[in-house]
Coordinates of C-alpha atoms and ligand atoms in Angstrom, one line a residue:
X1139 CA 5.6 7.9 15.1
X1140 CA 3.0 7.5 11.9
X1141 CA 4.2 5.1 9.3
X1142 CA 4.3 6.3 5.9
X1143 CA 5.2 2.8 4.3
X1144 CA 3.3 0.6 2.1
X1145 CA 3.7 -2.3 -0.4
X1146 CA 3.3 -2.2 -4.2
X1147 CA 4.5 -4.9 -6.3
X1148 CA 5.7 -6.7 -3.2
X1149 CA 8.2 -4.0 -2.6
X1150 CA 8.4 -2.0 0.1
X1151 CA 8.0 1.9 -0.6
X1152 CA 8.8 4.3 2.5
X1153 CA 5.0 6.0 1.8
X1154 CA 3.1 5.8 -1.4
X1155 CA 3.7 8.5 -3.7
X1156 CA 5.4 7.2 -6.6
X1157 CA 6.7 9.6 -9.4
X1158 CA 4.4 8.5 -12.1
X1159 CA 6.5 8.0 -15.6
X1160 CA 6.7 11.6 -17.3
X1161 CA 9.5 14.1 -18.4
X1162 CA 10.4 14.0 -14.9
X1163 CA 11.6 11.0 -14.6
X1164 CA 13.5 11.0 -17.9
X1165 CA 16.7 12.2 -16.5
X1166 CA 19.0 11.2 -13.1
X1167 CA 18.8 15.0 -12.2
X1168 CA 15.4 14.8 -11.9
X1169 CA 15.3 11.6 -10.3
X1170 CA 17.3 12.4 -7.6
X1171 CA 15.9 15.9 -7.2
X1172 CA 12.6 14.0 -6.6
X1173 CA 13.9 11.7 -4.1
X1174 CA 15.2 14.6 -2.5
X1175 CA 11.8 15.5 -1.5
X1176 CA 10.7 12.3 -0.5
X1177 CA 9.3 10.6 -3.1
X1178 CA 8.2 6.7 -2.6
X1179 CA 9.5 5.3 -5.9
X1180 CA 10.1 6.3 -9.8
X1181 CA 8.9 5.3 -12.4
X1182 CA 11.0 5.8 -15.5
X1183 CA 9.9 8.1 -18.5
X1184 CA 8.5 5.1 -20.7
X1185 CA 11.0 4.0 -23.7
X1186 CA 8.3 3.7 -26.4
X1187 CA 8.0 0.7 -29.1
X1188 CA 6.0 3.3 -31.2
X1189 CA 9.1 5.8 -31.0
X1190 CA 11.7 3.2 -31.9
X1191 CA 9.7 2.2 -35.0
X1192 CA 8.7 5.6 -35.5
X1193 CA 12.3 6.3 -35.8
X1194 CA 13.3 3.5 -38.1
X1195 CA 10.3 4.4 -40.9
X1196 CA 11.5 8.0 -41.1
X1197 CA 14.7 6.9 -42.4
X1198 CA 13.2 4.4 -44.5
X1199 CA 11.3 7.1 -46.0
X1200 CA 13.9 9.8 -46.3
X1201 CA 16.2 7.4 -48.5
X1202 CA 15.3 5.1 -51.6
X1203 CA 18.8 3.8 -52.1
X1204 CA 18.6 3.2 -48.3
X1205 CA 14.9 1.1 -48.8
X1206 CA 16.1 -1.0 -51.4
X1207 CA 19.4 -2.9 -49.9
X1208 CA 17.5 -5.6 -47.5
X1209 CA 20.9 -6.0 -45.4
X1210 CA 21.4 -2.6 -44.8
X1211 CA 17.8 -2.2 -43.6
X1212 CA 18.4 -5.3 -41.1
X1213 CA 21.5 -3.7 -39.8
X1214 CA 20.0 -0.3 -39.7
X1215 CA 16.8 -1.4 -37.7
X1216 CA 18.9 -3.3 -35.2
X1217 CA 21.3 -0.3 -34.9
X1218 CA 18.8 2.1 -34.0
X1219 CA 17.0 -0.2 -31.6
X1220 CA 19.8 -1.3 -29.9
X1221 CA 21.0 3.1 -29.5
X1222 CA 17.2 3.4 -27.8
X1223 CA 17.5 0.9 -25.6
X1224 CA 20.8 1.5 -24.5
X1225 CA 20.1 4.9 -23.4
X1226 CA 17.7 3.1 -22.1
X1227 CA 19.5 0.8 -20.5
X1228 CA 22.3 3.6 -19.0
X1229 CA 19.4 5.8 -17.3
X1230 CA 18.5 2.9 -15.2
X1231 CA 21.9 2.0 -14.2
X1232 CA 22.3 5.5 -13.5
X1233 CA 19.6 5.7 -11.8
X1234 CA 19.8 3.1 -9.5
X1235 CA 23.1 4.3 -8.6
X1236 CA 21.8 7.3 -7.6
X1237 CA 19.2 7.1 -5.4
X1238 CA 18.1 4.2 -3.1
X1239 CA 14.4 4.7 -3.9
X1240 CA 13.0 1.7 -5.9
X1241 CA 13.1 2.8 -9.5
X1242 CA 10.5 1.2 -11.9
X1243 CA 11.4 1.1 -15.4
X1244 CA 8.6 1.8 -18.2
X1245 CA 7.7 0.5 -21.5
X1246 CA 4.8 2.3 -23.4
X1247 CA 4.2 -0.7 -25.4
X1248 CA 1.1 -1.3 -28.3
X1249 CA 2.5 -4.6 -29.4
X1250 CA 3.6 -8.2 -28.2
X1251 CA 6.4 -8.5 -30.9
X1252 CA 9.9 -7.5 -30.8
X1253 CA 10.4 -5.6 -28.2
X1254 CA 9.7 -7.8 -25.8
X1255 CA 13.8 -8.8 -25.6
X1256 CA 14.2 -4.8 -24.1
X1257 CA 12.1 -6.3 -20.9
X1258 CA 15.4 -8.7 -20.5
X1259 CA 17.6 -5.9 -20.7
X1260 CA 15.9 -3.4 -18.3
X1261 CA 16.1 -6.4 -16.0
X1262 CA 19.9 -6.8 -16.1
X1263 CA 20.5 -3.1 -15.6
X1264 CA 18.6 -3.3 -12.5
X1265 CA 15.2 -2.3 -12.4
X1266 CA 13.4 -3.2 -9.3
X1267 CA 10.2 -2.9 -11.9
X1268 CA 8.8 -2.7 -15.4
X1269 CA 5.9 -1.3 -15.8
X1270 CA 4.1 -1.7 -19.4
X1271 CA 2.1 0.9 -20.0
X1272 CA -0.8 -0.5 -22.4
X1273 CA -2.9 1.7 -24.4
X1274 CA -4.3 0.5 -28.0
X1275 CA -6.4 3.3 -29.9
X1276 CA -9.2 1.2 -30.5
X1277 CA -9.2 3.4 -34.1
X1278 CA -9.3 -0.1 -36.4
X1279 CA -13.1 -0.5 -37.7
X1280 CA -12.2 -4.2 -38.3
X1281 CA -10.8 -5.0 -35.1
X1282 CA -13.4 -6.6 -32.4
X1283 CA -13.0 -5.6 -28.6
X1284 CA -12.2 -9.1 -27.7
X1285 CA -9.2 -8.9 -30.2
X1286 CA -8.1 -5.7 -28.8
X1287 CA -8.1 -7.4 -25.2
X1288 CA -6.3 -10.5 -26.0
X1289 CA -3.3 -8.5 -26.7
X1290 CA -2.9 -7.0 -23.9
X1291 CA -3.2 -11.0 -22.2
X1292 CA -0.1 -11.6 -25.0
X1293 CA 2.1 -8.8 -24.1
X1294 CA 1.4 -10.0 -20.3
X1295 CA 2.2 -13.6 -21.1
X1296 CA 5.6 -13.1 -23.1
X1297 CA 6.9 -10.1 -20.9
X1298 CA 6.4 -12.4 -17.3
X1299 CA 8.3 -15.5 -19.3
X1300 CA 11.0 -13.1 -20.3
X1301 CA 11.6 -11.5 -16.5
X1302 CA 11.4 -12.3 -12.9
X1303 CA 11.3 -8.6 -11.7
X1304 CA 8.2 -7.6 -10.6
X1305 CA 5.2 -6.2 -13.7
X1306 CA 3.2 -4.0 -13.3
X1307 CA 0.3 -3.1 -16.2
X1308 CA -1.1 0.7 -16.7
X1309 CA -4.3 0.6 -18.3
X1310 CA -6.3 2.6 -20.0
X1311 CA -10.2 3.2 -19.1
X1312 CA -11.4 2.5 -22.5
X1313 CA -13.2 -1.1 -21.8
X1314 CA -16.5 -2.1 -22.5
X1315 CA -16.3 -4.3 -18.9
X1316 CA -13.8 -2.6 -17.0
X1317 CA -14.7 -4.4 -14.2
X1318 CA -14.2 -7.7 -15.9
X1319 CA -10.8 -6.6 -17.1
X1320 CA -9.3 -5.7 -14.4
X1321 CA -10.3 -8.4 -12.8
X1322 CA -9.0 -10.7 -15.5
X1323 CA -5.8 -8.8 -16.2
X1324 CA -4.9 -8.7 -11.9
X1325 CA -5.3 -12.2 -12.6
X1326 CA -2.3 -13.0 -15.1
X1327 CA 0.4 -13.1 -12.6
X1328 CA 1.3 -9.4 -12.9
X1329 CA 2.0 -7.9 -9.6
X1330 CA 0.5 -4.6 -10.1
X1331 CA -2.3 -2.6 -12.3
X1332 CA -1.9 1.2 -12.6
X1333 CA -5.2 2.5 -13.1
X1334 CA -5.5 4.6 -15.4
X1335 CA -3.0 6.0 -18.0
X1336 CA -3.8 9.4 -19.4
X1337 CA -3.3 9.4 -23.7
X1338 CA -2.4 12.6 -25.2
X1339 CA -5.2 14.2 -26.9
X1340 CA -5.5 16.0 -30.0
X1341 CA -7.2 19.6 -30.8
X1342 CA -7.4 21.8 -33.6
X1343 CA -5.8 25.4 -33.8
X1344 CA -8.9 27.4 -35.7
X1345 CA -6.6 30.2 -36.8
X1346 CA -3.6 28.2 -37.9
X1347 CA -6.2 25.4 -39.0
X1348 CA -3.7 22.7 -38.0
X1349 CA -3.9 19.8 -35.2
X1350 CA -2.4 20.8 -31.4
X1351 CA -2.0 19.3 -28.2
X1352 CA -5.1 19.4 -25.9
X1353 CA -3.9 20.4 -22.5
X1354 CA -1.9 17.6 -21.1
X1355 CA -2.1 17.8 -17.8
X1356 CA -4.7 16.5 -15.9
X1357 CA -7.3 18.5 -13.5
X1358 CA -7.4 17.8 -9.6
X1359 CA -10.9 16.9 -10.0
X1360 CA -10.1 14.3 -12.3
X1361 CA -9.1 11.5 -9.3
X1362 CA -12.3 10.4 -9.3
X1363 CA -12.1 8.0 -12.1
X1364 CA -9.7 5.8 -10.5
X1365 CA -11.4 6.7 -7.1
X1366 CA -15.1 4.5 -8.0
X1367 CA -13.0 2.1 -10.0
X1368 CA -10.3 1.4 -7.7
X1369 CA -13.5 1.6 -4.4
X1370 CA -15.2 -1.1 -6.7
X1371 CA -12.2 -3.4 -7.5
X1372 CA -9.7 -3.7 -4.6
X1373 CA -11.6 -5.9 -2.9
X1374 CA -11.3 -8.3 -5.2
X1375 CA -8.1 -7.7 -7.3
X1376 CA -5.1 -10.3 -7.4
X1377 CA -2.3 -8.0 -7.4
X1378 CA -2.0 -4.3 -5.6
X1379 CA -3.3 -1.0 -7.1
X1380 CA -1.7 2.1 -7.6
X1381 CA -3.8 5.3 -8.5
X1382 CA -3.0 7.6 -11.3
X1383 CA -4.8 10.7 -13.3
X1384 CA -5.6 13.7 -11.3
X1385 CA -4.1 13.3 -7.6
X1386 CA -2.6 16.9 -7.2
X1387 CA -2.6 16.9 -3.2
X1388 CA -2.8 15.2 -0.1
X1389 CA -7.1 14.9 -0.2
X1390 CA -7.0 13.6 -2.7
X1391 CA -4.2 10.7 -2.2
X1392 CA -6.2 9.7 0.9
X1393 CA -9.2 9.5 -0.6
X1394 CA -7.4 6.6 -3.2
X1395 CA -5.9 4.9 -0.1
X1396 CA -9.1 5.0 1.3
X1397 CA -10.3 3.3 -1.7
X1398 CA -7.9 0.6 -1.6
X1399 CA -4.8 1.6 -3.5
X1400 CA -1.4 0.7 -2.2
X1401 CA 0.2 4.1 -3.4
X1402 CA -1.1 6.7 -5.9
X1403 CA 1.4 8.3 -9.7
X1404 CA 1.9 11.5 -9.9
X1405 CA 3.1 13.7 -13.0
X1406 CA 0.7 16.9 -13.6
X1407 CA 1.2 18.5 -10.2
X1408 CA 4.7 18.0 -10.1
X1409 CA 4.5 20.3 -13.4
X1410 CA 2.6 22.3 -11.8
X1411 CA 3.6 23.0 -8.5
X1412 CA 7.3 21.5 -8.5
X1413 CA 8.9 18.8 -7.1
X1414 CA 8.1 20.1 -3.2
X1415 CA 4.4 19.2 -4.0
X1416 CA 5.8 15.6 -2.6
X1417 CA 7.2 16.9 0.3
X1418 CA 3.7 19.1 0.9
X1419 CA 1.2 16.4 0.5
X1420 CA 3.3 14.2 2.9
X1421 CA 3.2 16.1 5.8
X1422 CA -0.3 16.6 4.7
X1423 CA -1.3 12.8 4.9
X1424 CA 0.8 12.4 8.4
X1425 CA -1.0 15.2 10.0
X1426 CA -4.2 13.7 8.9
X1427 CA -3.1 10.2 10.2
X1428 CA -2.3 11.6 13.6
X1429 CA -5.8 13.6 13.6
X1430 CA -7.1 10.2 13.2
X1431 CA -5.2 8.1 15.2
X1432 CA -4.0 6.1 12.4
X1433 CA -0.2 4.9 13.0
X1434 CA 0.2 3.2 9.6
X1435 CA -1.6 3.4 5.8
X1436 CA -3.0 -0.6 6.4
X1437 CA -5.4 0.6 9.3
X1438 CA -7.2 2.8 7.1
X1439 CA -6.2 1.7 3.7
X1440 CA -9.7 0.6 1.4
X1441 CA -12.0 2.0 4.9
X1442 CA -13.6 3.2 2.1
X1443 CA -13.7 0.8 -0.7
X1444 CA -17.0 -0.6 -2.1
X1445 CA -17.6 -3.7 0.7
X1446 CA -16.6 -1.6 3.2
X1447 CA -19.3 0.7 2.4
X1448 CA -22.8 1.0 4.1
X1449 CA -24.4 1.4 0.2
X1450 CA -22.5 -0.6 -2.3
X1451 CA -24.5 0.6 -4.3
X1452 CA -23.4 4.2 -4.3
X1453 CA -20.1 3.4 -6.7
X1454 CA -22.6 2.0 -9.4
X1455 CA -24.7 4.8 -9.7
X1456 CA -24.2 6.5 -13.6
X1457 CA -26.9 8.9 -13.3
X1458 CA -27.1 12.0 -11.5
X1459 CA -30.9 11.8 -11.1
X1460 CA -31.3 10.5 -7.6
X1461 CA -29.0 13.1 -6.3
X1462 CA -30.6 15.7 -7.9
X1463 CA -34.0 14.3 -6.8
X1464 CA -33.0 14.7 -3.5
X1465 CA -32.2 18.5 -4.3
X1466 CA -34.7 21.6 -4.5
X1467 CA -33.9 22.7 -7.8
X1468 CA -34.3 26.5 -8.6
Ligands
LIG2682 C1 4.3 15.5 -19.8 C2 3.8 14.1 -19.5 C3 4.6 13.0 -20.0 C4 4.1 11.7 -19.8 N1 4.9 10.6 -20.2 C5 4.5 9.4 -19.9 C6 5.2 8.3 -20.4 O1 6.3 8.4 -21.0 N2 4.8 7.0 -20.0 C7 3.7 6.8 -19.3 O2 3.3 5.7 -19.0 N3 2.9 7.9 -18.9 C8 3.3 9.1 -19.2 N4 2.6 10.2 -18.7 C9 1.3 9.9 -17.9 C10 1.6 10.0 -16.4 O3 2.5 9.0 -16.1 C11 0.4 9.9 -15.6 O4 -0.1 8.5 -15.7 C12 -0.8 10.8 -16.1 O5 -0.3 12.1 -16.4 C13 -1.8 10.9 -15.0 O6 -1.3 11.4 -13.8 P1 -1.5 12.9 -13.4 O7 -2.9 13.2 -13.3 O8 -0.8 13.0 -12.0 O9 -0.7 13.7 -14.4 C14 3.0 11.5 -19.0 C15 2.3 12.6 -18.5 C16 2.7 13.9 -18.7 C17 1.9 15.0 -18.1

């Protein structure tokens, strides 16, 4: 009998795919319709600190009256914060109720102010998880690298002496040392990194001559960005790894185990191909177990990560010169 199971954030998961946090996890419908085809975990839609600001300035702009009594303003901001976060709050219970998977809850935070209470309350409604998902647009000219760093260090530090559920961070793979950062960040106690969130991107409509969404979903070939970064780091990381951007199928999912994650996110090819795309790339990952004789994910899990490789060396190359070298080119 081949064991799916696996640990992640020192929880037990009953195989690895986890729901990665997207519009299909924003609702307990969804939710349950995912554990109804197997799914390893969820991860909430994120509540965003951007959004609940966001929210708060429009009405500051839409009303001058409104802008200029201070008290109101306090008792406005606090209203709308607390309506976000108890929706918030509710989904979680709701979900937890629901389904026995664990269920992760998500914060897509830019900040280490305020919000940092909301971890407090997405612990008491009974998350087994948060995960904060991190990602500073390194768009301020006057802002240094280092400075951009240290916050995410200060959103780690006041969201683990706010909680005792387990954190996990999603990253971004914007960093001049990536290496170094993960490293550093697996370091702060956190029990998991997610590497690597996907941002939304902009594009332009030529006709309309306005800014659109780019495509947001990701490619299949686009795994292997978290593939030679989670090869070169799991060897060495202090908490697990989960994969995330551009694992559509089962191939690919092994080929991140193999590189030393604990379980891989996934959001585009559920969009794409529906929720039985779980179902489909589990059977997929058993029968290639059994073809190889594997009974559980630990006896092959990192087989393929960088010091279990013959050429280290092979995760570092950037240039595509010595394999084309090696080529007869027309
Ligand atoms: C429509 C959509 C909504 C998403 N919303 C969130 C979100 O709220 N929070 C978050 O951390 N990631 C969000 N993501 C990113 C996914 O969780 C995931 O990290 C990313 O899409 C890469 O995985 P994939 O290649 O399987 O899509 C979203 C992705 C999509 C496609």
């Amino acid at each position: 009998m081949t064991d799916l199971t696996t640990r992640y954030l020192g929880l037990t998961l009953k195989n690895p795919i986890i729901a990665a946090s997207s519009g299909h996890t924003s609702t307990v419908h969804y939710v349950k319709e995912l554990e109804e085809n197997g799914v390893g975990a969820v991860v909430l839609k994120s509540i965003f600190e951007e959004e609940i600001l966001n929210e708060f300035n429009e009405h500051m702009n839409s009303d001058d009256e409104f802008q200029s009594n201070i008290e109101f303003l306090d008792y406005f901001d606090y209203e709308l914060k607390e309506d976000s976060v108890n929706k918030y709050v509710d989904l979680i219970k709701e979900a937890k109720n629901a389904v026995s998977v664990p269920v992760i809850a998500s914060v897509n935070c830019v900040s280490a102010h305020e919000w940092t209470d909301f971890a407090k309350k997405i612990e008491e409604a009974g998350a087994d998880a948060l995960e904060l998902n991190i990602f500073l647009m390194p768009s301020d000219a006057k802002k240094t690298g280092q400075e951009i760093e240290e916050t995410y260090f200060n959103i780690i530090k006041k969201v683990l002496d706010t909680v005792k559920i387990p954190v996990a961070v999603k990253m971004s793979s914007y960093f001049s040392n990536l290496g170094n950062m993960i490293q550093k960040l697996s370091e702060t106690g956190i029990k998991g990194l997610v590497l690597f969130n996907r941002s939304y991107s902009p594009d332009f409509d030529i006709e309309k001559m306005e800014v659109v969404s780019s495509n947001v979903f990701s490619k299949p070939e686009d795994y292997t960005l978290p593939l030679r970064w989670i090869a070169m780091t799991s060897d060495h990381a202090k908490c697990s790894l989960a994969a995330s951007t551009g694992i559509h199928n089962a191939e690919s999912m092994i080929k991140l185990l193999l590189a030393g994650a604990s379980a891989v996110q996934i959001a585009s090819t559920i969009y794409i191909n529906g929720a039985g795309q779980i179902n489909k790339m589990l059977t997929e990952l058993e029968t290639w177990m059994s073809k190889n004789n594997y009974l559980n994910i630990d006896q092959f899990k990192g087989k393929l990560s960088q010091k279990n490789l013959k050429n280290p060396a092979e995760f570092e190359r950037v240039q595509f010169m010595k394999y084309f070298s090696d080529r007869a080119v027309d």
